Amino acid sequence: MDPEECWKSLEDKILAGNIAMDMGRVRAAYEYAVKLHEGQKRRDGSPYVTHCVATAEIIAEQGLDEDSIVSALLHDVIEDTPATHDDVKRQFGATVADIVEGVTKLTRVQYTSHEEEQAENLRKMLIAMAKDIRVILIKIADRLHNMRTMDYQSGEKQLIKSAETMEIYAPIAHRLGMQKIKWELEDRSLYYLDREGYKEITDALSTRMDTLRVFMDKVEKQIQKRMDDEGIDATVYGRIKHIYSIYRKMFAQQLDINGIFDLCAFRVIVDSIPDCYNALGMIHDMYKPVPGRFKDYVSTPKPNGYQSVHTTVIGSEGIPFEVQIRTWDMHLTAEYGVAAHWKYKSGEQGVKEGDEEKFAWVRRLLEAQQETDATEFVHDLKIDMFADEVFVFTPSGDVINLPAGATPIDFAYAIHSGVGNAMVGASVNGRIVTFDHVLQNGDIVEVRTSKSAPGPSRDWLQLAKSSSARTKIKQWFKKEKREENVQRGREMFDAELRRNGLTMADVMDEDVLPHILKKLSVPSMDELYAAIGYGGQTAVRSVNRVKDELAHIKRPEKKTVLDKINEQAEKRVSRPQKAVHGILVEGLDNCLIKFSKCCTPVPGDDIVGFITRGNGVSIHRTDCQNYLRQRLSTGADGRWIEVSWADHTTDLYITTLRILAKERSGLIMDIATALNALNAKVRSLSARDVGNDQSTAAVTVEVRDLAELKVIINRLAAIRGVIEVRRASS
């Protein structure tokens, strides 16, 4: 697409929305983006600016304002071009510059792990979002277009970005009420995470499409006629449920596609709230309602502002289907979410007065990240946004919204931290329950408190489901139990050191300690112990960072005169052997090294070398079937030689795992999600049916050593339905 066609496409989208704006300023932003991104290409070969325009078009489709569209056009200029915040501010004003800065990732900072980088970028984005909601709207539009063009990325990047989209961006879109975009993000992510499951559903829908359309047309006409006869002005239409919602139902209920009957849903849009309930009565009169499937989100809206009355009924053909009844205002909110309410006028930003509660989850997450490490923050973010919700009541009738699986502990801290800290008992629907009791929709929960309560137990950190409750519990321990925290944390840290073959003396060495404190960002070891003690930091993560730092610290060697004499003598009679790809070959330097594809050895494996004819030395594991067979057939003919791993290597090594599992939908997605959670470097992932209700998957990864590989194997082995995980060997 040439520059003028690109501009015309955006202009048409803006004009279609009837949004008053200075098109000259938008054009100037477009030309500025073209100039700055000149020479940059997308993976498909198109000019990079086409991505900026596509992002701006998505923003225009949401009906947002001039600053939003200008910011969308410029959203990558600070990150990917020489432009600075001040440059953008001079050209397009402070508001646009701040939005673009908010969208920009923290790419100039070095992190020790992917979790840290992801956590810091998310934290920065949430802070910017709390100031101006347009930051996250542009970020979601940016991700949506990237998912639409994901075919051109590598297989590894497709898996990583799709898992991140499913776990982070789709839930944020849900939290903001942007259902249409959420559905597209989920469906596109599923396509890359589980292509077989995706294809199974699309193929089934394709074969049933004619039947479904006939059914939907019939039901639409029946409901529309009844509304017209009763004098209710209503718009009725049906839709096929989106692919990921069908996929989740198959996964949750362990059904194949033939076991899913309610593939259709219908919407009835009316003019007023009384009409919602009148329409509900008529639909229940026309069709048989399914018990337990009625939900009233009109009187009790979801936290993201969503309102509708939901009911599931059974038609004359015996086919169940869902009906959602809402007003036009509710429909606008359901389709576009926050964008429907935050249409900006010049100079306005932030959140409208009275709507702060819709963004309380952002505030809670930002508070939580101050008391947790990076890994836990990202984990909490995923849970808080993606978990289903339960609605429970206080004895006075107030509604409390909690994540599914919440306990009385979550309820108490949702009321107030003082209530949680003083809790000594709880009852649900008049019956005394334990603190691990899982709350259900509609429960009436009462908490008993005492001024002499000892405070929360550390076990509560495992029982609480919400990050908000866990944060408040940690804050109590941090404030009230410092000495106990220090003692407990020291013991946990010492035990973890010993598990890793280290001692306190290794850390407390005067040449080492300053480096360790800097690495852990703590002023003293007591501060670290306290953080581990109250749960703000983990001993495992701390020791891993200590090990990483110890590997890089050059300690001054304290040598005796005899040491120096011996060292000089050794230098005269020998020279250090050079490692090639982390391999030392006895008696040879700089020889060609090849790692056998039959057994893919990694550092930590017992290995042996085979001198090939013209291809250097081939490295095998000593348990490799090829090695064992050739050893038996050729005997000790001198071509098998001793090799060893170098003490330190920074190389990554490719190895393949074979996974045998019970055949089920969602297997590939679970494998991909598990690998992404470990930040594994995936080269390829495939699966096939092997009969007997079993599937086999092959995953090729890059690892540093055997220890890292074992972590991956153990994580994959824990996936539901997995029978065996083994390394490839011939």
Short mmCIF file of C-alpha atoms in Angstrom, two decimals, residues 27-475:
data_model
loop_
_atom_site.label_atom_id
_atom_site.label_comp_id
_atom_site.label_asym_id
_atom_site.label_seq_id
_atom_site.Cartn_x
_atom_site.Cartn_y
_atom_site.Cartn_z
CA ARG A 27 -2.11 14.16 8.82
CA ALA A 28 0.94 15.85 10.35
CA ALA A 29 1.28 12.97 12.82
CA TYR A 30 1.01 10.48 9.97
CA GLU A 31 3.74 12.23 7.97
CA TYR A 32 5.92 12.47 11.11
CA ALA A 33 5.56 8.70 11.63
CA VAL A 34 6.34 8.01 7.95
CA LYS A 35 9.51 10.10 8.19
CA LEU A 36 10.76 8.58 11.46
CA HIS A 37 10.03 4.97 10.47
CA GLU A 38 11.47 5.40 6.97
CA GLY A 39 13.44 2.32 5.96
CA GLN A 40 11.98 0.15 8.73
CA LYS A 41 10.13 -2.96 7.55
CA ARG A 42 7.67 -5.39 9.08
CA ARG A 43 8.39 -9.13 8.92
CA ASP A 44 6.02 -9.38 5.93
CA GLY A 45 8.12 -6.83 4.04
CA SER A 46 5.64 -3.96 4.33
CA PRO A 47 6.73 -0.49 5.54
CA TYR A 48 6.65 -0.33 9.35
CA VAL A 49 4.33 2.68 9.28
CA THR A 50 1.50 0.42 8.04
CA HIS A 51 1.42 -1.06 11.56
CA CYS A 52 1.13 2.43 13.08
CA VAL A 53 -1.75 3.25 10.73
CA ALA A 54 -3.50 -0.07 11.46
CA THR A 55 -3.25 0.63 15.21
CA ALA A 56 -4.71 4.10 14.68
CA GLU A 57 -7.56 2.61 12.61
CA ILE A 58 -8.49 0.27 15.46
CA ILE A 59 -8.52 3.28 17.81
CA ALA A 60 -10.72 5.20 15.34
CA GLU A 61 -13.14 2.25 15.20
CA GLN A 62 -13.50 2.55 18.98
CA GLY A 63 -14.66 6.15 18.50
CA LEU A 64 -11.80 7.75 20.41
CA ASP A 65 -10.57 11.30 20.04
CA GLU A 66 -7.92 13.17 18.09
CA ASP A 67 -5.16 12.81 20.70
CA SER A 68 -5.80 9.07 20.82
CA ILE A 69 -5.42 8.67 17.06
CA VAL A 70 -2.34 10.90 16.93
CA SER A 71 -0.79 8.92 19.81
CA ALA A 72 -1.58 5.63 18.07
CA LEU A 73 0.21 6.82 14.93
CA LEU A 74 3.24 7.75 17.03
CA HIS A 75 3.11 4.90 19.56
CA ASP A 76 6.47 3.39 18.50
CA VAL A 77 8.50 6.51 17.69
CA ILE A 78 10.12 6.86 21.13
CA GLU A 79 10.92 3.15 21.31
CA ASP A 80 12.06 2.47 17.74
CA THR A 81 13.35 5.79 16.35
CA PRO A 82 15.65 8.61 17.54
CA ALA A 83 12.62 10.70 18.62
CA THR A 84 12.38 11.62 22.31
CA HIS A 85 9.55 12.58 24.64
CA ASP A 86 10.54 16.24 24.23
CA ASP A 87 10.50 15.95 20.43
CA VAL A 88 6.96 14.57 20.45
CA LYS A 89 5.89 17.15 23.04
CA ARG A 90 7.15 20.04 20.86
CA GLN A 91 5.35 18.73 17.79
CA PHE A 92 2.07 17.42 19.23
CA GLY A 93 1.74 18.55 22.85
CA ALA A 94 2.34 17.14 26.32
CA THR A 95 -0.72 14.87 26.37
CA VAL A 96 0.31 12.96 23.25
CA ALA A 97 3.94 12.76 24.43
CA ASP A 98 2.86 11.32 27.80
CA ILE A 99 0.59 8.73 26.16
CA VAL A 100 3.34 7.62 23.75
CA GLU A 101 5.81 7.42 26.65
CA GLY A 102 3.29 5.30 28.59
CA VAL A 103 3.00 2.82 25.72
CA THR A 104 6.78 2.59 25.31
CA LYS A 105 8.43 -0.45 26.90
CA LEU A 106 11.40 -0.19 29.26
CA THR A 107 13.79 -1.45 26.60
CA ARG A 108 16.84 0.46 27.81
CA VAL A 109 17.03 -1.33 31.17
CA GLN A 110 18.83 -4.65 31.68
CA TYR A 111 16.96 -7.34 33.61
CA THR A 112 18.08 -10.64 35.07
CA SER A 113 14.94 -12.48 33.92
CA HIS A 114 12.03 -12.28 31.53
CA GLU A 115 9.67 -12.12 34.53
CA GLU A 116 11.38 -8.99 35.84
CA GLU A 117 11.23 -7.30 32.46
CA GLN A 118 7.59 -8.29 31.95
CA ALA A 119 6.66 -7.15 35.46
CA GLU A 120 8.37 -3.77 35.09
CA ASN A 121 6.80 -3.12 31.69
CA LEU A 122 3.36 -4.06 33.03
CA ARG A 123 3.86 -1.96 36.15
CA LYS A 124 4.88 1.04 34.04
CA MET A 125 1.89 0.51 31.76
CA LEU A 126 -0.54 0.27 34.70
CA ILE A 127 0.83 3.46 36.26
CA ALA A 128 0.44 5.29 32.95
CA MET A 129 -3.02 3.76 32.53
CA ALA A 130 -4.10 5.05 35.95
CA LYS A 131 -3.21 8.55 34.74
CA ASP A 132 -4.69 8.22 31.25
CA ILE A 133 -6.78 5.25 30.14
CA ARG A 134 -5.86 5.87 26.50
CA VAL A 135 -2.44 4.31 27.16
CA ILE A 136 -3.91 0.83 27.57
CA LEU A 137 -6.42 1.30 24.76
CA ILE A 138 -3.56 2.00 22.34
CA LYS A 139 -1.51 -0.88 23.76
CA ILE A 140 -4.42 -3.27 23.20
CA ALA A 141 -4.91 -1.96 19.64
CA ASP A 142 -1.17 -2.42 19.04
CA ARG A 143 -1.32 -6.02 20.28
CA LEU A 144 -4.48 -6.76 18.25
CA HIS A 145 -2.81 -5.75 14.98
CA ASN A 146 0.32 -7.71 15.90
CA MET A 147 -1.84 -10.80 16.44
CA ARG A 148 -3.55 -10.21 13.09
CA THR A 149 -0.13 -10.36 11.40
CA MET A 150 1.48 -13.06 13.58
CA ASP A 151 1.80 -15.52 10.66
CA TYR A 152 5.05 -13.83 9.65
CA GLN A 153 6.76 -14.40 13.02
CA SER A 154 8.84 -17.41 14.05
CA GLY A 155 7.13 -20.37 15.69
CA GLU A 156 8.73 -19.54 19.04
CA LYS A 157 7.55 -15.93 18.94
CA GLN A 158 4.05 -17.02 17.91
CA LEU A 159 3.83 -19.21 21.01
CA ILE A 160 5.30 -16.62 23.39
CA LYS A 161 3.20 -13.70 22.13
CA SER A 162 0.01 -15.77 21.95
CA ALA A 163 0.42 -17.04 25.51
CA GLU A 164 1.14 -13.50 26.73
CA THR A 165 -1.91 -12.21 24.85
CA MET A 166 -4.14 -14.92 26.32
CA GLU A 167 -2.82 -14.39 29.87
CA ILE A 168 -2.43 -10.59 29.95
CA TYR A 169 -3.99 -8.59 27.13
CA ALA A 170 -7.26 -10.48 26.62
CA PRO A 171 -8.01 -10.31 30.38
CA ILE A 172 -7.23 -6.57 30.41
CA ALA A 173 -9.62 -6.10 27.48
CA HIS A 174 -12.19 -8.08 29.49
CA ARG A 175 -11.60 -5.91 32.55
CA LEU A 176 -12.20 -2.85 30.39
CA GLY A 177 -15.38 -4.39 28.98
CA MET A 178 -14.06 -4.52 25.41
CA GLN A 179 -15.71 -7.82 24.54
CA LYS A 180 -15.32 -7.72 20.74
CA ILE A 181 -11.58 -7.12 20.97
CA LYS A 182 -11.22 -9.63 23.82
CA TRP A 183 -12.88 -12.35 21.71
CA GLU A 184 -10.64 -11.65 18.72
CA LEU A 185 -7.50 -11.68 20.88
CA GLU A 186 -8.53 -15.01 22.42
CA ASP A 187 -9.41 -16.66 19.11
CA ARG A 188 -6.22 -15.53 17.39
CA SER A 189 -4.09 -16.65 20.35
CA LEU A 190 -5.77 -20.04 20.42
CA TYR A 191 -4.98 -20.53 16.73
CA TYR A 192 -1.24 -20.48 17.47
CA LEU A 193 -1.38 -22.20 20.88
CA ASP A 194 -3.46 -25.20 19.76
CA ARG A 195 -3.92 -25.33 16.00
CA GLU A 196 -5.46 -28.81 16.10
CA GLY A 197 -8.05 -27.81 18.69
CA TYR A 198 -8.80 -24.62 16.77
CA LYS A 199 -9.22 -26.52 13.50
CA GLU A 200 -11.45 -29.13 15.13
CA ILE A 201 -13.88 -26.40 16.19
CA THR A 202 -13.81 -24.39 12.95
CA ASP A 203 -14.30 -27.53 10.85
CA ALA A 204 -17.27 -28.58 12.99
CA LEU A 205 -18.83 -25.12 12.79
CA SER A 206 -18.31 -25.06 9.03
CA THR A 207 -20.16 -28.35 8.53
CA ARG A 208 -23.04 -27.17 10.75
CA MET A 209 -23.20 -23.59 9.54
CA ASP A 210 -26.25 -23.98 7.29
CA THR A 211 -28.20 -25.77 10.04
CA LEU A 212 -27.17 -23.17 12.63
CA ARG A 213 -28.21 -20.28 10.40
CA VAL A 214 -31.64 -21.82 9.82
CA PHE A 215 -32.03 -22.33 13.58
CA MET A 216 -30.91 -18.78 14.42
CA ASP A 217 -33.21 -17.26 11.80
CA LYS A 218 -36.17 -19.20 13.21
CA VAL A 219 -35.52 -18.19 16.84
CA GLU A 220 -34.85 -14.54 15.90
CA LYS A 221 -38.23 -14.33 14.15
CA GLN A 222 -40.04 -16.04 17.06
CA ILE A 223 -38.62 -13.66 19.67
CA GLN A 224 -39.00 -10.57 17.46
CA LYS A 225 -42.67 -11.38 16.78
CA ARG A 226 -43.41 -11.84 20.49
CA MET A 227 -41.75 -8.51 21.35
CA ASP A 228 -43.70 -6.75 18.59
CA ASP A 229 -46.98 -8.34 19.72
CA GLU A 230 -46.36 -7.17 23.30
CA GLY A 231 -45.47 -3.63 22.23
CA ILE A 232 -41.80 -3.77 23.22
CA ASP A 233 -39.47 -1.96 20.83
CA ALA A 234 -36.64 -4.52 20.53
CA THR A 235 -33.84 -5.54 18.22
CA VAL A 236 -33.14 -9.27 18.16
CA TYR A 237 -30.20 -11.05 16.59
CA GLY A 238 -28.30 -14.30 17.00
CA ARG A 239 -24.61 -15.09 16.75
CA ILE A 240 -22.32 -18.10 16.78
CA LYS A 241 -20.30 -18.22 19.99
CA HIS A 242 -16.65 -17.37 19.47
CA ILE A 243 -14.16 -20.18 19.08
CA TYR A 244 -12.31 -19.83 22.36
CA SER A 245 -15.53 -19.88 24.43
CA ILE A 246 -16.45 -23.19 22.76
CA TYR A 247 -12.90 -24.44 23.34
CA ARG A 248 -13.05 -23.58 27.06
CA LYS A 249 -16.36 -25.38 27.43
CA MET A 250 -14.95 -28.49 25.74
CA PHE A 251 -11.93 -28.35 28.03
CA ALA A 252 -13.91 -27.69 31.23
CA GLN A 253 -16.55 -30.35 30.59
CA GLN A 254 -14.23 -32.87 28.90
CA LEU A 255 -16.43 -32.99 25.80
CA ASP A 256 -15.67 -33.13 22.12
CA ILE A 257 -17.36 -30.67 19.78
CA ASN A 258 -20.30 -33.05 19.26
CA GLY A 259 -21.11 -32.78 22.96
CA ILE A 260 -21.52 -28.98 22.83
CA PHE A 261 -25.08 -28.04 21.97
CA ASP A 262 -25.41 -24.36 22.88
CA LEU A 263 -23.30 -23.01 20.03
CA CYS A 264 -25.65 -20.05 19.50
CA ALA A 265 -26.50 -17.05 21.62
CA PHE A 266 -29.15 -14.39 21.07
CA ARG A 267 -29.31 -10.75 22.07
CA VAL A 268 -32.45 -8.78 22.75
CA ILE A 269 -31.77 -5.04 22.92
CA VAL A 270 -34.54 -2.85 24.36
CA ASP A 271 -35.05 0.78 25.38
CA SER A 272 -35.34 0.58 29.17
CA ILE A 273 -34.53 -1.51 32.23
CA PRO A 274 -38.21 -2.40 32.87
CA ASP A 275 -38.35 -3.69 29.29
CA CYS A 276 -35.39 -5.99 30.09
CA TYR A 277 -37.39 -7.80 32.75
CA ASN A 278 -40.61 -7.78 30.69
CA ALA A 279 -38.71 -9.36 27.79
CA LEU A 280 -37.23 -11.94 30.17
CA GLY A 281 -40.70 -13.00 31.30
CA MET A 282 -41.85 -13.41 27.70
CA ILE A 283 -38.84 -15.52 26.74
CA HIS A 284 -39.39 -17.79 29.76
CA ASP A 285 -43.00 -18.09 28.64
CA MET A 286 -41.93 -19.08 25.10
CA TYR A 287 -39.17 -21.54 26.01
CA LYS A 288 -38.30 -23.78 28.94
CA PRO A 289 -35.69 -22.10 31.20
CA VAL A 290 -32.69 -24.18 32.35
CA PRO A 291 -32.51 -24.11 36.18
CA GLY A 292 -29.47 -22.38 37.64
CA ARG A 293 -28.56 -20.59 34.40
CA PHE A 294 -30.21 -17.21 35.14
CA LYS A 295 -27.84 -14.32 35.90
CA ASP A 296 -28.88 -10.76 36.61
CA TYR A 297 -26.01 -8.42 35.80
CA VAL A 298 -28.39 -5.48 35.51
CA SER A 299 -29.05 -5.17 39.23
CA THR A 300 -25.52 -6.42 40.05
CA PRO A 301 -23.16 -5.20 37.28
CA LYS A 302 -19.79 -6.83 36.72
CA PRO A 303 -16.75 -4.84 37.93
CA ASN A 304 -16.02 -3.74 34.35
CA GLY A 305 -19.46 -2.13 34.09
CA TYR A 306 -21.05 -4.93 32.04
CA GLN A 307 -24.84 -5.17 32.43
CA SER A 308 -27.26 -7.68 30.93
CA VAL A 309 -29.79 -10.28 31.99
CA HIS A 310 -28.62 -13.77 30.97
CA THR A 311 -30.81 -16.83 30.73
CA THR A 312 -30.45 -20.22 29.06
CA VAL A 313 -33.57 -21.84 27.61
CA ILE A 314 -34.44 -24.94 25.60
CA GLY A 315 -36.23 -24.54 22.27
CA SER A 316 -38.83 -26.80 20.69
CA GLU A 317 -36.08 -28.86 19.00
CA GLY A 318 -34.57 -29.62 22.40
CA ILE A 319 -31.55 -27.42 21.67
CA PRO A 320 -30.39 -25.13 24.52
CA PHE A 321 -29.39 -21.55 23.75
CA GLU A 322 -28.47 -18.45 25.73
CA VAL A 323 -30.35 -15.16 25.56
CA GLN A 324 -28.82 -11.87 26.71
CA ILE A 325 -31.20 -8.97 27.31
CA ARG A 326 -29.92 -5.40 27.66
CA THR A 327 -30.61 -1.76 26.87
CA TRP A 328 -28.80 0.13 24.10
CA ASP A 329 -26.57 1.89 26.62
CA MET A 330 -25.67 -1.48 28.14
CA HIS A 331 -25.00 -2.85 24.66
CA LEU A 332 -22.61 0.00 23.85
CA THR A 333 -20.72 -0.68 27.08
CA ALA A 334 -20.66 -4.43 26.41
CA GLU A 335 -19.25 -4.01 22.91
CA TYR A 336 -16.76 -1.19 23.41
CA GLY A 337 -16.31 -1.16 27.19
CA VAL A 338 -14.32 1.71 28.59
CA ALA A 339 -14.02 3.31 25.15
CA ALA A 340 -17.78 3.85 25.14
CA HIS A 341 -17.59 6.02 28.26
CA TRP A 342 -14.23 7.73 27.96
CA LYS A 343 -14.68 9.60 24.70
CA TYR A 344 -12.30 12.47 25.27
CA LYS A 345 -12.85 16.15 24.80
CA SER A 346 -9.89 18.48 24.36
CA GLY A 347 -7.83 18.64 27.56
CA GLU A 348 -9.71 15.86 29.40
CA GLN A 349 -7.91 12.79 30.60
CA GLY A 350 -7.98 10.21 33.36
CA VAL A 351 -11.16 8.76 34.75
CA LYS A 352 -14.53 10.43 35.05
CA GLU A 353 -15.64 11.32 38.54
CA GLY A 354 -17.77 8.54 39.98
CA ASP A 355 -16.15 5.86 37.83
CA GLU A 356 -13.03 5.36 39.95
CA GLU A 357 -14.22 2.00 41.25
CA LYS A 358 -14.04 0.54 37.75
CA PHE A 359 -10.28 1.05 37.97
CA ALA A 360 -9.83 -0.02 41.59
CA TRP A 361 -8.23 -3.23 40.31
CA VAL A 362 -5.42 -1.16 38.77
CA ARG A 363 -4.81 0.55 42.11
CA ARG A 364 -4.86 -2.79 43.96
CA LEU A 365 -2.38 -4.32 41.55
CA LEU A 366 -0.01 -1.37 41.89
CA GLU A 367 -0.21 -1.66 45.67
CA ALA A 368 0.39 -5.41 45.46
CA GLN A 369 3.53 -5.13 43.33
CA GLN A 370 5.24 -3.13 46.09
CA GLU A 371 5.11 -6.19 48.37
CA THR A 372 5.98 -8.92 45.86
CA ASP A 373 8.82 -9.92 43.59
CA ALA A 374 8.54 -9.79 39.81
CA THR A 375 7.45 -13.40 39.30
CA GLU A 376 4.66 -13.21 41.87
CA PHE A 377 3.46 -9.85 40.54
CA VAL A 378 2.98 -11.23 37.02
CA HIS A 379 1.30 -14.34 38.49
CA ASP A 380 -1.09 -12.20 40.57
CA LEU A 381 -1.84 -9.99 37.59
CA LYS A 382 -2.93 -13.02 35.57
CA ILE A 383 -5.08 -14.38 38.41
CA ASP A 384 -6.73 -11.06 39.31
CA MET A 385 -7.71 -10.32 35.74
CA PHE A 386 -8.43 -13.73 34.30
CA ALA A 387 -10.15 -15.53 37.15
CA ASP A 388 -13.91 -15.90 37.06
CA GLU A 389 -15.76 -13.97 39.74
CA VAL A 390 -18.12 -14.81 42.57
CA PHE A 391 -20.55 -12.37 44.12
CA VAL A 392 -21.21 -12.77 47.84
CA PHE A 393 -23.12 -10.66 50.34
CA THR A 394 -22.47 -9.09 53.71
CA PRO A 395 -25.19 -9.63 56.36
CA SER A 396 -26.45 -6.12 55.54
CA GLY A 397 -26.87 -7.00 51.86
CA ASP A 398 -23.82 -5.29 50.34
CA VAL A 399 -22.34 -7.11 47.35
CA ILE A 400 -18.65 -8.10 47.51
CA ASN A 401 -16.95 -9.19 44.30
CA LEU A 402 -14.15 -11.78 44.70
CA PRO A 403 -12.15 -14.07 42.39
CA ALA A 404 -13.49 -17.60 41.95
CA GLY A 405 -12.09 -19.89 44.63
CA ALA A 406 -12.05 -17.09 47.22
CA THR A 407 -12.26 -17.95 50.91
CA PRO A 408 -13.54 -16.10 54.02
CA ILE A 409 -10.01 -14.66 54.30
CA ASP A 410 -10.44 -12.87 50.95
CA PHE A 411 -13.87 -11.65 52.05
CA ALA A 412 -12.58 -10.24 55.35
CA TYR A 413 -9.73 -8.33 53.73
CA ALA A 414 -12.05 -7.07 50.99
CA ILE A 415 -14.08 -5.39 53.76
CA HIS A 416 -11.01 -3.82 55.42
CA SER A 417 -7.50 -4.86 56.44
CA GLY A 418 -8.49 -4.28 60.08
CA VAL A 419 -11.32 -6.82 59.74
CA GLY A 420 -8.99 -9.39 58.20
CA ASN A 421 -6.27 -8.91 60.80
CA ALA A 422 -8.78 -9.29 63.66
CA MET A 423 -10.70 -12.25 62.19
CA VAL A 424 -11.09 -15.27 64.46
CA GLY A 425 -13.93 -17.10 62.68
CA ALA A 426 -16.44 -17.00 59.83
CA SER A 427 -19.86 -18.30 58.94
CA VAL A 428 -21.50 -18.77 55.54
CA ASN A 429 -25.29 -18.80 55.27
CA GLY A 430 -25.49 -19.10 59.06
CA ARG A 431 -23.14 -22.11 59.27
CA ILE A 432 -19.65 -21.91 60.82
CA VAL A 433 -16.97 -22.71 58.24
CA THR A 434 -13.20 -23.13 58.19
CA PHE A 435 -10.95 -20.49 56.68
CA ASP A 436 -10.29 -22.65 53.60
CA HIS A 437 -14.01 -22.84 52.73
CA VAL A 438 -14.57 -21.88 49.06
CA LEU A 439 -17.26 -19.22 48.65
CA GLN A 440 -20.05 -19.59 46.08
CA ASN A 441 -22.23 -17.06 44.27
CA GLY A 442 -24.98 -15.72 46.54
CA ASP A 443 -23.37 -16.78 49.83
CA ILE A 444 -24.03 -14.54 52.83
CA VAL A 445 -20.73 -14.27 54.68
CA GLU A 446 -20.24 -13.07 58.24
CA VAL A 447 -16.85 -12.58 59.89
CA ARG A 448 -16.25 -12.81 63.65
CA THR A 449 -13.50 -10.54 64.97
CA SER A 450 -11.77 -10.06 68.32
CA LYS A 451 -9.61 -7.28 69.74
CA SER A 452 -7.36 -9.97 71.20
CA ALA A 453 -6.96 -11.80 67.88
CA PRO A 454 -3.36 -12.93 67.31
CA GLY A 455 -3.43 -11.65 63.74
CA PRO A 456 -3.17 -13.58 60.48
CA SER A 457 -1.38 -16.90 60.22
CA ARG A 458 1.27 -17.47 57.57
CA ASP A 459 -0.93 -20.28 56.26
CA TRP A 460 -3.40 -17.61 55.16
CA LEU A 461 -1.01 -16.61 52.36
CA GLN A 462 -1.74 -19.99 50.75
CA LEU A 463 -5.49 -19.89 51.51
CA ALA A 464 -6.13 -16.39 50.17
CA LYS A 465 -6.99 -16.30 46.47
CA SER A 466 -6.81 -12.55 45.79
CA SER A 467 -3.54 -10.65 45.57
CA SER A 468 -5.19 -7.85 47.56
CA ALA A 469 -5.69 -10.11 50.59
CA ARG A 470 -2.20 -11.56 50.34
CA THR A 471 -0.70 -8.08 50.10
CA LYS A 472 -2.48 -6.96 53.27
CA ILE A 473 -1.37 -10.10 55.12
CA LYS A 474 2.24 -9.50 54.07
CA GLN A 475 1.99 -5.88 55.18
#
